[in-house]
Coordinates of C-alpha atoms and ligand atoms in Angstrom, one line a residue:
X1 CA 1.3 -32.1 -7.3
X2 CA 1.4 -29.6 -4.8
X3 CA 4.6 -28.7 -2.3
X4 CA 2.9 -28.2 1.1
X5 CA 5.2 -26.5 3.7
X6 CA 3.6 -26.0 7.1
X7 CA 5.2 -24.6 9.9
X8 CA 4.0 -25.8 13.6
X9 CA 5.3 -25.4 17.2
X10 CA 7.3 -28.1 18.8
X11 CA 6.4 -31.1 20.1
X12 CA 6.4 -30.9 24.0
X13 CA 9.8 -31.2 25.8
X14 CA 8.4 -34.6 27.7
X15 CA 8.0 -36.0 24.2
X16 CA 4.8 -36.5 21.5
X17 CA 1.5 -37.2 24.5
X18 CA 1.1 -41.1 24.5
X19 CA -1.9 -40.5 26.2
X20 CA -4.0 -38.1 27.6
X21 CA -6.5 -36.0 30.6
X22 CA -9.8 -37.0 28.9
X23 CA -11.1 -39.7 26.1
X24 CA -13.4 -37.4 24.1
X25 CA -14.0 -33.5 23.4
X26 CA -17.5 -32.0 22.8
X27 CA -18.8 -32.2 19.8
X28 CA -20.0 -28.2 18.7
X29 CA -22.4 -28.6 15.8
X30 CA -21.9 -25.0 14.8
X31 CA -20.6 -21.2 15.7
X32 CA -22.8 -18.9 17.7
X33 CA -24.6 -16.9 14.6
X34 CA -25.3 -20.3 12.7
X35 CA -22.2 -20.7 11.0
X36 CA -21.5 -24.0 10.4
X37 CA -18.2 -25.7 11.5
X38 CA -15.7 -26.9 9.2
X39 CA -17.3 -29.8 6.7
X40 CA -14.0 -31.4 5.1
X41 CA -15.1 -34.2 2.2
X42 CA -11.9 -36.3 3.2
X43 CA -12.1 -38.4 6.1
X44 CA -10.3 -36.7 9.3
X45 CA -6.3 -38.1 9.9
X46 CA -6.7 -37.5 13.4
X47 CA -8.9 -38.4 16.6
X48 CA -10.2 -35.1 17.7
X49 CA -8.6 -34.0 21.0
X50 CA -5.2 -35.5 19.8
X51 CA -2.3 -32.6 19.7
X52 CA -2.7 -31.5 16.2
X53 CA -0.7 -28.4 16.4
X54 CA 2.7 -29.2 17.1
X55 CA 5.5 -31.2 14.4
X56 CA 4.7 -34.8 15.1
X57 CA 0.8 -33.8 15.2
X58 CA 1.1 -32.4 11.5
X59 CA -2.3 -30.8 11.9
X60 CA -3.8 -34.7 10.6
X61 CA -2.8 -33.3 6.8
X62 CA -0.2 -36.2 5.6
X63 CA -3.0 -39.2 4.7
X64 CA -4.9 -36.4 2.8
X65 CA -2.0 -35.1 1.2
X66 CA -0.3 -38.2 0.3
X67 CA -2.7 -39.9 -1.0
X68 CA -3.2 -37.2 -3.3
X69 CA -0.1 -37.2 -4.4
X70 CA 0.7 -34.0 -2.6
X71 CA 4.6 -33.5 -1.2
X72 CA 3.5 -32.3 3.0
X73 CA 7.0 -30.6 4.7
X74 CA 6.6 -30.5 8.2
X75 CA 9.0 -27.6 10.4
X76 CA 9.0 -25.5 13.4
X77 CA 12.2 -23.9 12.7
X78 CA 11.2 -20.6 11.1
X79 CA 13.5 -17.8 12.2
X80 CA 17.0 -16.8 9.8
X81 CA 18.2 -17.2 6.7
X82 CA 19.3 -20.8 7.2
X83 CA 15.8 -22.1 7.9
X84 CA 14.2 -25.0 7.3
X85 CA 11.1 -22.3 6.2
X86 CA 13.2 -20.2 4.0
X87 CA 14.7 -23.3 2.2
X88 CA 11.6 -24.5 1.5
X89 CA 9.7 -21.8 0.5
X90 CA 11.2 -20.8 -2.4
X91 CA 9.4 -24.1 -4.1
X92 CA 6.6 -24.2 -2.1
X93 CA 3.3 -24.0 -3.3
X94 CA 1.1 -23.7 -0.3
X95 CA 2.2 -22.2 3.5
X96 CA 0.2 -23.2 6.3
X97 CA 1.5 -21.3 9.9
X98 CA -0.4 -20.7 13.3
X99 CA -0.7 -17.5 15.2
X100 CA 1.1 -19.3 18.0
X101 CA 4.2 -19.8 16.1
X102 CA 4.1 -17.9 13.0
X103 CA 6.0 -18.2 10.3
X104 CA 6.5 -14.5 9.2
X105 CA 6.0 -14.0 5.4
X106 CA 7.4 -10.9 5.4
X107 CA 7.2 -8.8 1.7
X108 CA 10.8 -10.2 1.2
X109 CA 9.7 -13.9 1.9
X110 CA 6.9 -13.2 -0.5
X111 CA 9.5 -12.1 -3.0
X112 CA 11.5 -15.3 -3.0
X113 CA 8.0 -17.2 -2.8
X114 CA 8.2 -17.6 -6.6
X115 CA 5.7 -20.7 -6.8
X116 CA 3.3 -19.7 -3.2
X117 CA -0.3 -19.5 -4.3
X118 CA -1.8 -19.8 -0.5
X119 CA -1.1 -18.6 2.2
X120 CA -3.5 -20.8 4.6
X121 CA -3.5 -19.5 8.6
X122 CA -4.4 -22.5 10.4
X123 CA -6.4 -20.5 13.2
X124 CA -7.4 -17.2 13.1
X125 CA -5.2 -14.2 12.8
X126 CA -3.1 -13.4 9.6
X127 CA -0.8 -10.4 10.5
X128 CA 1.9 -12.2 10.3
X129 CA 1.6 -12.2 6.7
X130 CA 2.1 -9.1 4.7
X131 CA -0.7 -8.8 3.5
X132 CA -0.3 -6.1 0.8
X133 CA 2.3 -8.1 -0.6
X134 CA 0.4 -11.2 -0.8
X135 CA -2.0 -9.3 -2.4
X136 CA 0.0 -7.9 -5.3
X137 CA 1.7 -11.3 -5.8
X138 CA -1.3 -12.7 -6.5
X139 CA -1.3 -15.1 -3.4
X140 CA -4.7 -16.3 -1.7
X141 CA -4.8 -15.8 2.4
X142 CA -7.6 -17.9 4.0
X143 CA -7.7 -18.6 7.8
X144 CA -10.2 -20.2 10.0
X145 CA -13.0 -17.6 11.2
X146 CA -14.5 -18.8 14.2
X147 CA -12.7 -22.0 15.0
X148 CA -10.9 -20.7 18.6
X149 CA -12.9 -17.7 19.3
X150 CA -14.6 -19.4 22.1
X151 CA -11.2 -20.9 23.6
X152 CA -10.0 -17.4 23.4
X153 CA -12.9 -16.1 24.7
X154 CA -13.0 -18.5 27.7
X155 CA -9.1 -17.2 28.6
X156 CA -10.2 -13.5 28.8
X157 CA -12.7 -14.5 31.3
X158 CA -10.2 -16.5 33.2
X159 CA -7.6 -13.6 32.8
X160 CA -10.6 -11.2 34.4
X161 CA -11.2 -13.1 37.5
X162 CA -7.5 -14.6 37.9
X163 CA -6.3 -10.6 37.4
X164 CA -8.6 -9.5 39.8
X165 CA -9.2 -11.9 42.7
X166 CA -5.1 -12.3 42.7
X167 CA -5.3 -16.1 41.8
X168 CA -2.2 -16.8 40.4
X169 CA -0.1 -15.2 43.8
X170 CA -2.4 -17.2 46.2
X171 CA -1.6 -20.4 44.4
X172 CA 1.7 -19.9 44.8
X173 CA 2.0 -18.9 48.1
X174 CA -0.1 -22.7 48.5
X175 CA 2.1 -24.3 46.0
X176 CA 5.5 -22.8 48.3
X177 CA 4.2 -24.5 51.6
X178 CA 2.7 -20.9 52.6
X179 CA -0.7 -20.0 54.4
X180 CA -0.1 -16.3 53.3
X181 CA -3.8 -15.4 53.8
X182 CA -3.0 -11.5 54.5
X183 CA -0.2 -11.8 51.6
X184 CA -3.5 -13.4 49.3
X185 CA -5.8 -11.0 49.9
X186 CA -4.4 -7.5 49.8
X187 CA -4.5 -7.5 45.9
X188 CA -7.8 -9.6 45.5
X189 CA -11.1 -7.9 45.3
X190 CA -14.6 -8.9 43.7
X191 CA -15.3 -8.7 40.0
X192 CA -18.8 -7.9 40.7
X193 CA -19.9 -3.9 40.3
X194 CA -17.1 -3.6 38.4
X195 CA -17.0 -2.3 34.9
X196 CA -15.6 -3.9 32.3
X197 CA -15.1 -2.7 28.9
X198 CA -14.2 -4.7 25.5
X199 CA -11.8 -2.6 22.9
X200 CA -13.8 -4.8 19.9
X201 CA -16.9 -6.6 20.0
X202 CA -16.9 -8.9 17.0
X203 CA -16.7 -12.4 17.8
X204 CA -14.5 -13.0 20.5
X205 CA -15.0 -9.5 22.5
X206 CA -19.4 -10.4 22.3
X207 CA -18.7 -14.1 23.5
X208 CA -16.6 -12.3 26.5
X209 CA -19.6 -9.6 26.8
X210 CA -22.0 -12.9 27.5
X211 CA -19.8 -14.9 29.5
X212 CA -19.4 -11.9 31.8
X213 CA -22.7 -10.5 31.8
X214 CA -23.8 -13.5 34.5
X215 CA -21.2 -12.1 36.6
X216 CA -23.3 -8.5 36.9
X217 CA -20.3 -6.2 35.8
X218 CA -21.4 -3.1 34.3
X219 CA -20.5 -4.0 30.5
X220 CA -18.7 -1.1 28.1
X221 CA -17.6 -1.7 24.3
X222 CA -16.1 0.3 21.9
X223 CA -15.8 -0.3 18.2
X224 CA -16.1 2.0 15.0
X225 CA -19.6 0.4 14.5
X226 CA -22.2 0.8 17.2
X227 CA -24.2 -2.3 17.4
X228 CA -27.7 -2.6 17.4
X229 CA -30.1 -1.3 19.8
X230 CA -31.3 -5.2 20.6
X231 CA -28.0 -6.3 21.0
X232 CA -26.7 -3.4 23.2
X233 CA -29.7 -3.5 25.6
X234 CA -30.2 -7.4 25.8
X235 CA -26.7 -7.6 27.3
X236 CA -27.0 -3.8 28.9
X237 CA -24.1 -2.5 27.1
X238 CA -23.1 1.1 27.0
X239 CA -21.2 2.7 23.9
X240 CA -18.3 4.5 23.5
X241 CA -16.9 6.2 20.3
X242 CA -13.3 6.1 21.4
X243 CA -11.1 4.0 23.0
X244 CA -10.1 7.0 25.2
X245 CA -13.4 7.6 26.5
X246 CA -14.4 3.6 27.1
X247 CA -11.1 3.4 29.1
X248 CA -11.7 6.2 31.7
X249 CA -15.3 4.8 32.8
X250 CA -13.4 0.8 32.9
X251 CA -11.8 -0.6 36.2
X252 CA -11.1 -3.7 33.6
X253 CA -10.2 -3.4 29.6
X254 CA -10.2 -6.0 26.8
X255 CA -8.6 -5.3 23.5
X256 CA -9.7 -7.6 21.2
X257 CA -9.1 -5.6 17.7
X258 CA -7.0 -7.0 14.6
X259 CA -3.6 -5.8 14.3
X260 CA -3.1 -3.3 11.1
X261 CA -1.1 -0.3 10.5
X262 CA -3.8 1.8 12.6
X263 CA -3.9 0.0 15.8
X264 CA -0.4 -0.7 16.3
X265 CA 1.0 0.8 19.3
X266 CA -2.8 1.8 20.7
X267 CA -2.1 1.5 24.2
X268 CA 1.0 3.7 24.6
X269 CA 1.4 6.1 27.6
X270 CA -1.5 8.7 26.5
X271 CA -3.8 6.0 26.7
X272 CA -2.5 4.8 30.0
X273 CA -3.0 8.2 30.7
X274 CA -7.0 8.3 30.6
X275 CA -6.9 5.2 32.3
X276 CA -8.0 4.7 36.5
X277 CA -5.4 3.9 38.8
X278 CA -5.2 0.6 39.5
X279 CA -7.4 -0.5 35.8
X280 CA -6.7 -3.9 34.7
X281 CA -5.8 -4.7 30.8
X282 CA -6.0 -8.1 29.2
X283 CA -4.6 -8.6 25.7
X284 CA -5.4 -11.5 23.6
X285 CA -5.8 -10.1 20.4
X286 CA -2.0 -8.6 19.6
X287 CA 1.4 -8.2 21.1
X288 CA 2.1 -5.0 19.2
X289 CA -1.5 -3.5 19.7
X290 CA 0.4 -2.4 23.2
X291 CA 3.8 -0.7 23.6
X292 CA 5.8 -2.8 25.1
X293 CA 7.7 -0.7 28.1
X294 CA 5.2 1.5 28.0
X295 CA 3.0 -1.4 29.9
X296 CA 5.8 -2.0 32.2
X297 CA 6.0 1.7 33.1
X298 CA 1.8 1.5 34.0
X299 CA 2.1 -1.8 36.1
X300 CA 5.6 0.2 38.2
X301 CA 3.5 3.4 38.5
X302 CA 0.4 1.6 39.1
X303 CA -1.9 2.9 36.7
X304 CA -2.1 -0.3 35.8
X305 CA -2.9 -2.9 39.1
X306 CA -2.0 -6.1 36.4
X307 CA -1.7 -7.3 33.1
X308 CA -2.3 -10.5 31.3
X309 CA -2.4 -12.0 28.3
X310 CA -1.3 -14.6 25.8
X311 CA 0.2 -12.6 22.8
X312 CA 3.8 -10.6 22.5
X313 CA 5.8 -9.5 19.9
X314 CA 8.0 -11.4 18.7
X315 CA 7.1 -14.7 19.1
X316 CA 8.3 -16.9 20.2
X317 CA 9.0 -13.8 22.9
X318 CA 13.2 -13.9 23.5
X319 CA 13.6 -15.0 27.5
X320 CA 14.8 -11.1 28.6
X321 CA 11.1 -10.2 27.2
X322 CA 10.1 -7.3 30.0
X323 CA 6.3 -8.8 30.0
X324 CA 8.2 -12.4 31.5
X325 CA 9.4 -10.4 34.9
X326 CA 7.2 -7.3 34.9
X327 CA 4.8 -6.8 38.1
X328 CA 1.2 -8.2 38.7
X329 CA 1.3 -10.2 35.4
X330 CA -0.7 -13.3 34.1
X331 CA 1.3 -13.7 30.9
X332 CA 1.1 -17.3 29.2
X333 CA 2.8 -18.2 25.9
X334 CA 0.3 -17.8 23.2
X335 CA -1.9 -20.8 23.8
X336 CA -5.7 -19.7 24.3
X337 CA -6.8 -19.7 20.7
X338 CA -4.8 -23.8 20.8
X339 CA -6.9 -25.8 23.2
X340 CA -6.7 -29.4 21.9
X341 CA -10.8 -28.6 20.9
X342 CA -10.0 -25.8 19.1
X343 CA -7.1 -27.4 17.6
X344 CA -9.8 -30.2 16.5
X345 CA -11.8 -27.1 14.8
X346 CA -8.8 -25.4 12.9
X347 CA -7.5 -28.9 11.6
X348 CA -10.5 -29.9 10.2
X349 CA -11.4 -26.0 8.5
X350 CA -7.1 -26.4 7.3
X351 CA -8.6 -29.5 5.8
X352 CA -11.6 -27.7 4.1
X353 CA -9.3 -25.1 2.9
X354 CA -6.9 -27.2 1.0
X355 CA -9.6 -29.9 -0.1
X356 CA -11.2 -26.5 -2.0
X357 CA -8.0 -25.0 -3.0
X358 CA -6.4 -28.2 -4.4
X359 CA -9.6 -29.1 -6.6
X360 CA -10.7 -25.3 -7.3
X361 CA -13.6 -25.4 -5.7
X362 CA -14.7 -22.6 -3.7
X363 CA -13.5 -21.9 -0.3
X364 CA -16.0 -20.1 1.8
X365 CA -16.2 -16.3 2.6
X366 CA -16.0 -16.5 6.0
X367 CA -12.8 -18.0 5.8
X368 CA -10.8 -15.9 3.1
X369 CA -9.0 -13.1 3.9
X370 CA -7.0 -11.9 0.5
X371 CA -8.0 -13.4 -2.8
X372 CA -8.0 -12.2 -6.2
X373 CA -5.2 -9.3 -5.1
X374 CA -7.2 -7.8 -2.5
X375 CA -9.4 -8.2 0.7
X376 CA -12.6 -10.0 0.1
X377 CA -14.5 -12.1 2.8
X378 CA -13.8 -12.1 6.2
X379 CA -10.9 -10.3 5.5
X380 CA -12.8 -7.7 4.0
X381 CA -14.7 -6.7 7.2
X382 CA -11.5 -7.9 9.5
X383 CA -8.3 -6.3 8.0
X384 CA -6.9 -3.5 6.5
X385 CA -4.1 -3.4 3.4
X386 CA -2.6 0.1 5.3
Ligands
NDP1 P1 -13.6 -9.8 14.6 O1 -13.2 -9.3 13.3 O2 -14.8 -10.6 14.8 O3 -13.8 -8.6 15.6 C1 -12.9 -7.5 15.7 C2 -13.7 -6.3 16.2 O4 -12.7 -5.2 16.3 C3 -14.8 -5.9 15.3 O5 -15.9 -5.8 16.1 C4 -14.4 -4.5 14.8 O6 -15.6 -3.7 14.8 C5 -13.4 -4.0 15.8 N1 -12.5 -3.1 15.3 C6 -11.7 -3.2 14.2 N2 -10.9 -2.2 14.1 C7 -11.1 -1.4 15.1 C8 -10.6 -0.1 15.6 N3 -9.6 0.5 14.9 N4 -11.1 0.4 16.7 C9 -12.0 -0.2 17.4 N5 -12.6 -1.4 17.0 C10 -12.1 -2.0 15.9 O7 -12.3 -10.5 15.3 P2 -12.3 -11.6 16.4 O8 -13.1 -11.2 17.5 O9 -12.5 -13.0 15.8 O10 -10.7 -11.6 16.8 C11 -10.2 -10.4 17.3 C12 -8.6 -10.5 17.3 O11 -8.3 -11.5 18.2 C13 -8.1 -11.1 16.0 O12 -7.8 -10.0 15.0 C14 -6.8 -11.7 16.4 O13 -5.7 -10.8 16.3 C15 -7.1 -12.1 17.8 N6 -7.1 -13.5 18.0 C16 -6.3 -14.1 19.0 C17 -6.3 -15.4 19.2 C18 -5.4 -16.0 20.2 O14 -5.2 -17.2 20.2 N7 -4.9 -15.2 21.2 C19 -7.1 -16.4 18.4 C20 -8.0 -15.7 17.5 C21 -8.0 -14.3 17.3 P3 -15.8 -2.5 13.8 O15 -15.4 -2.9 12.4 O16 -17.2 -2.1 14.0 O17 -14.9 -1.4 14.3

């Protein structure tokens, strides 16, 4: 019997949804590239497009896990010493957290995680596990590739046009009584002609590359990798070898790298630096891939006309967070990658996951990240141990 502790955001302040906005999601029969969606054996414990991914949603895990004989701890308190998480997990056998509301296993966690033998992301995106440490302690990381890179693809392209046309003032200026029209406008300008550039093209920044090619920006990635000729001239996409260089030619940027050791801090106040006045820069990827007042001081001066994305550092981000009050934002909490259809996705793959790891079978490549005491799979091509 296995001691199952997952960690999951709250359940809305109006209370678990009795209902709600539509009957039915799409159904996706697989990822762009062929890869086919998560195929658990067990029968679903949830109606897809339910709320999966706070407490009282429990990800649809307890009929598996209970009927297995399997103990399931449910918690979204996760921060301090006295935590539900840290009294757990010193007899815990599996961890399952999301990137939305991560439960931090920190090398000193790991250390008191005498009996942890997964470490299971449900989503995609496991920095907030050390991942060194999980290594050398033996402990499996497995997350799941491809279930929300669409949903967070989608909320890039929204960020673009909201960013740049000035969306979210006009609505308010609407939602305030107001018929502000010269107020609306003297921020908002067309998308089109623009170039936009993508810091990583793996699968999210490529499904941004499509979405926006229809919109005819002039499209600009950067990666360590150049892709292939096909790829680059199918979507028209011009290379650049450093960040540096793909910012300076961009009136709108798109970071979509993995956090590790190397790209922390990336956008600092050199790279503003090389920038256009008045660039735009949308993070979805990770808080700490920016500096934090160092984006504050580019939005005061200018050098950056907005900002908006879906990740910080910590999270959740304390209220006095500078990226709450800061100038020509479009901050959310981290919710792009947690669509009720992507929550559908990463349930089901958490499923997969556990179904394999519970009866050794095999979990797939594409969803492990550390196994064996080092980086294999996905998080072979993905991460980094330093
Ligand atoms: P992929 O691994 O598919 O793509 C990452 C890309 O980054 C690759 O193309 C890689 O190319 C490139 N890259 C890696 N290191 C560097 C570097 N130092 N400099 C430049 N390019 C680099 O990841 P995804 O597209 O699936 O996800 C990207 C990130 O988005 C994730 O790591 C995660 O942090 C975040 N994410 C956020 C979500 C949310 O809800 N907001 C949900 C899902 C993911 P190459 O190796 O050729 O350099």
């Amino acid at each position: 019997m296995a001691k199952v502790l997952c960690v999951l955001y709250p359940d809305p302040v109006t209370g678990y949804p009795p209902a709600y906005a539509r009957d039915t999601i799409p159904v996706i029969a697989s990822y762009p590239g062929g890869e086919s969606v998560p195929t658990p054996v067990s029968p679903l414990g949830f109606r897809p497009g339910s709320l999966l991914g706070s407490v009282s949603g429990e990800l649809g895990l307890r009929p598996y896990l209970e009927a297995n004989g399997h103990e399931l701890i449910v918690t979204s308190d996760k921060d301090g010493a006295d935590s539900t998480f840290d009294h757990h997990l010193p007899d815990a056998d599996i961890v399952i957290s999301q990137p939305f509301w991560p439960a931090y296993l920190t090398a000193d966690r790991i250390d008191k995680a005498k009996k942890l033998k997964l470490a299971l992301t449900a989503g995609i995106g496991s920095d907030h596990v050390d991942l060194k440490a999980a290594a050398a302690h033996g402990i499996s990381v497995a997350e799941e590739t491809y279930s929300n890179s669409i949903s967070v693809a989608e909320h890039v392209v929204m960020m673009v046009l909201s960013l740049v046309r000035n969306y979210l003032p006009a609505h308010q200026y609407a939602v305030n009584g107001g018929w502000n029209i010269a107020d609306c406008v003297s921020r908002s300008y067309d998308v089109e002609g623009m170039h936009f550039g993508t810091i990583g093209a793996g699968r999210i920044g490529m499904a941004v590359l499509k979405r926006l090619k229809s919109f005819d920006m002039h499209l600009h990635y950067m990666e360590r990798y150049q892709q292939p000729e096909e790829v680059e001239s199918k979507l028209g996409l011009q290379f650049h070898a450093t960040p540096e260089e793909l910012v300076a030619h961009c009136d709108v940027i798109n970071l979509q790298v993995p956090l590790y050791p190397s790209t922390e801090g990336m956008f600092n106040d050199r790279m503003f630096d090389h920038m256009k006045r008045g660039s735009y820069l949308i993070n979805t990827a990770r808080g700490k891939l920016c500096d934090r007042d160092a984006v504050v001081r580019a939005l005061n001066s200018g050098k950056l006309a907005g900002y908006a994305g879906d990740v910080w550092f910590p999270q959740p981000a304390p209220v006095e967070h500078p990226w709450r009050s800061m100038p020509f934002n479009g901050m959310t909490p981290h919710m792009s990658g947690s669509s009720l259809s992507a929550q559908a996705r990463y349930a089901a793959g958490t499923l997969e996951i556990l179904e394999c790891f519970l009866n050794h079978r095999p979990i797939r490549p594409e969803y492990l990240i550390v196994d064996g005491g080092q980086l294999v799979g996905t998080g072979e091509r993905s991460y980094q141990l330093a």
